[in-house]
Amino acid sequence: MATTRIATTNWKGALLDGSGTVSLDSSGVGTFDVSWPSRAEQANGKTSPEELIAAAHSSCFSMALSHGLAQAGTPPQSVETKAEVTFQPGEGITGIVLSVRAQVPGLTAEQFQTAAETAKANCPVSKALGGTTITLNAELLS
């Protein structure tokens, strides 16, 4: 069954001096401030579209990797994924780096790298961001 998730942004003013809020409507977990400076300069307690993409990508990738490992008979003890989304004003999103560290008993580093690459290729968010260069760093913890 398909699901739809909803977020709403309310923006006031022009791009450079305006500001807004984005609410996570489906979950109701919060409303977050957004502004151009939080996007193009320092966050200063506000979020940005790129940070929200990073959150979506890191969680989706972690789920895809965990699922793939479990299906292969080597469920992970833990998976930690950091997504770094780079935004260049005037150009847009120029790249994403996924860095994953996981504890997976019974797996070699090579097997883990293969599983991580497969998860990157099949994660729905990775697929949605297919026009962006996505780099993967994978580390198997002992």
CSV table of C-alpha atoms in Angstrom, one decimal:
chain,number,residue,atom,x,y,z
A,1,MET,CA,0.0,0.0,0.0
A,2,ALA,CA,1.4,3.4,-1.0
A,3,THR,CA,1.9,6.1,1.6
A,4,THR,CA,2.0,9.9,1.2
A,5,ARG,CA,3.9,12.1,3.7
A,6,ILE,CA,3.2,15.8,4.0
A,7,ALA,CA,5.3,18.8,5.0
A,8,THR,CA,4.2,22.4,4.7
A,9,THR,CA,6.3,25.5,4.4
A,10,ASN,CA,5.0,29.0,5.2
A,11,TRP,CA,7.4,31.7,3.8
A,12,LYS,CA,7.2,35.5,4.3
A,13,GLY,CA,9.2,38.0,2.4
A,14,ALA,CA,11.8,37.9,-0.3
A,15,LEU,CA,14.4,35.1,-0.6
A,16,LEU,CA,17.4,37.0,1.0
A,17,ASP,CA,15.6,38.7,3.8
A,18,GLY,CA,12.6,36.5,4.3
A,19,SER,CA,12.0,33.6,6.5
A,20,GLY,CA,9.6,30.8,7.1
A,21,THR,CA,8.7,27.6,8.9
A,22,VAL,CA,8.4,24.1,7.7
A,23,SER,CA,6.1,21.7,9.6
A,24,LEU,CA,6.3,17.9,9.4
A,25,ASP,CA,2.5,17.5,9.1
A,26,SER,CA,2.3,13.7,8.7
A,27,SER,CA,4.1,12.9,11.9
A,28,GLY,CA,3.4,16.1,13.7
A,29,VAL,CA,6.8,15.9,15.3
A,30,GLY,CA,7.6,19.6,14.9
A,31,THR,CA,7.8,22.9,13.1
A,32,PHE,CA,11.2,24.2,12.2
A,33,ASP,CA,12.5,27.7,11.2
A,34,VAL,CA,14.1,28.2,7.7
A,35,SER,CA,15.8,31.1,6.1
A,36,TRP,CA,18.2,31.9,3.3
A,37,PRO,CA,21.2,32.5,5.7
A,38,SER,CA,20.5,29.1,7.3
A,39,ARG,CA,20.8,27.6,3.9
A,40,ALA,CA,23.7,29.5,2.3
A,41,GLU,CA,25.7,30.4,5.4
A,42,GLN,CA,25.5,29.2,9.0
A,43,ALA,CA,22.5,27.2,10.3
A,44,ASN,CA,22.2,29.4,13.5
A,45,GLY,CA,19.4,27.2,14.9
A,46,LYS,CA,17.4,27.0,11.7
A,47,THR,CA,17.1,24.2,9.2
A,48,SER,CA,17.4,24.1,5.4
A,49,PRO,CA,16.0,22.0,2.5
A,50,GLU,CA,19.5,20.4,2.3
A,51,GLU,CA,19.4,19.4,6.0
A,52,LEU,CA,16.0,17.9,5.5
A,53,ILE,CA,17.3,16.0,2.4
A,54,ALA,CA,20.2,14.7,4.5
A,55,ALA,CA,17.8,13.5,7.2
A,56,ALA,CA,15.7,11.7,4.6
A,57,HIS,CA,18.7,10.2,2.9
A,58,SER,CA,20.5,9.0,6.0
A,59,SER,CA,17.4,7.3,7.4
A,60,CYS,CA,16.4,5.7,4.1
A,61,PHE,CA,19.9,4.4,3.4
A,62,SER,CA,20.2,3.0,7.0
A,63,MET,CA,16.8,1.2,6.5
A,64,ALA,CA,17.8,-0.2,3.1
A,65,LEU,CA,21.2,-1.4,4.3
A,66,SER,CA,19.7,-3.0,7.4
A,67,HIS,CA,17.0,-4.8,5.3
A,68,GLY,CA,19.5,-6.0,2.8
A,69,LEU,CA,21.9,-7.4,5.4
A,70,ALA,CA,19.0,-9.1,7.3
A,71,GLN,CA,17.8,-10.7,4.0
A,72,ALA,CA,21.3,-12.0,3.4
A,73,GLY,CA,21.3,-13.7,6.8
A,74,THR,CA,23.6,-11.2,8.5
A,75,PRO,CA,21.4,-8.7,10.4
A,76,PRO,CA,23.3,-5.7,11.7
A,77,GLN,CA,23.7,-5.0,15.4
A,78,SER,CA,23.9,-1.3,14.6
A,79,VAL,CA,24.0,1.1,11.6
A,80,GLU,CA,25.0,4.7,11.8
A,81,THR,CA,24.7,6.8,8.6
A,82,LYS,CA,25.7,10.5,8.2
A,83,ALA,CA,24.6,12.3,5.0
A,84,GLU,CA,26.3,15.5,4.0
A,85,VAL,CA,24.4,17.4,1.4
A,86,THR,CA,26.5,20.2,-0.2
A,87,PHE,CA,24.6,23.3,-1.5
A,88,GLN,CA,26.3,25.9,-3.6
A,89,PRO,CA,24.3,29.2,-4.0
A,90,GLY,CA,23.6,29.8,-7.6
A,91,GLU,CA,24.4,26.2,-8.6
A,92,GLY,CA,22.3,24.1,-6.3
A,93,ILE,CA,23.0,20.7,-4.6
A,94,THR,CA,26.4,19.7,-5.9
A,95,GLY,CA,26.8,16.4,-4.1
A,96,ILE,CA,26.0,14.1,-1.2
A,97,VAL,CA,28.4,12.0,0.9
A,98,LEU,CA,27.0,9.1,2.8
A,99,SER,CA,29.2,7.8,5.5
A,100,VAL,CA,28.1,4.6,7.2
A,101,ARG,CA,29.6,2.7,10.1
A,102,ALA,CA,28.0,-0.6,11.2
A,103,GLN,CA,28.5,-3.6,13.3
A,104,VAL,CA,27.6,-6.7,11.4
A,105,PRO,CA,28.7,-10.0,12.9
A,106,GLY,CA,29.9,-12.6,10.4
A,107,LEU,CA,30.6,-10.2,7.5
A,108,THR,CA,33.9,-9.3,5.9
A,109,ALA,CA,34.8,-5.7,5.0
A,110,GLU,CA,34.4,-6.6,1.3
A,111,GLN,CA,30.9,-8.1,1.9
A,112,PHE,CA,29.9,-5.0,3.8
A,113,GLN,CA,31.1,-2.7,1.1
A,114,THR,CA,29.0,-4.6,-1.5
A,115,ALA,CA,25.9,-4.5,0.8
A,116,ALA,CA,26.4,-0.8,1.3
A,117,GLU,CA,26.8,-0.1,-2.4
A,118,THR,CA,23.6,-2.2,-3.1
A,119,ALA,CA,21.7,-0.2,-0.5
A,120,LYS,CA,22.9,3.1,-2.0
A,121,ALA,CA,21.7,2.0,-5.4
A,122,ASN,CA,18.3,0.8,-4.2
A,123,CYS,CA,17.4,3.2,-1.4
A,124,PRO,CA,14.3,5.1,-2.7
A,125,VAL,CA,15.8,8.5,-1.6
A,126,SER,CA,19.0,7.7,-3.5
A,127,LYS,CA,16.9,6.9,-6.6
A,128,ALA,CA,14.9,10.2,-6.2
A,129,LEU,CA,18.2,12.1,-6.0
A,130,GLY,CA,19.7,10.3,-9.1
A,131,GLY,CA,20.7,13.6,-10.7
A,132,THR,CA,23.2,14.2,-7.9
A,133,THR,CA,26.6,12.7,-7.4
A,134,ILE,CA,26.3,10.4,-4.3
A,135,THR,CA,29.6,9.2,-2.7
A,136,LEU,CA,29.7,6.4,-0.2
A,137,ASN,CA,32.2,5.7,2.6
A,138,ALA,CA,31.5,2.4,4.4
A,139,GLU,CA,33.3,1.2,7.5
A,140,LEU,CA,32.6,-2.1,9.1
A,141,LEU,CA,33.2,-2.0,12.9
A,142,SER,CA,34.4,-4.9,14.9
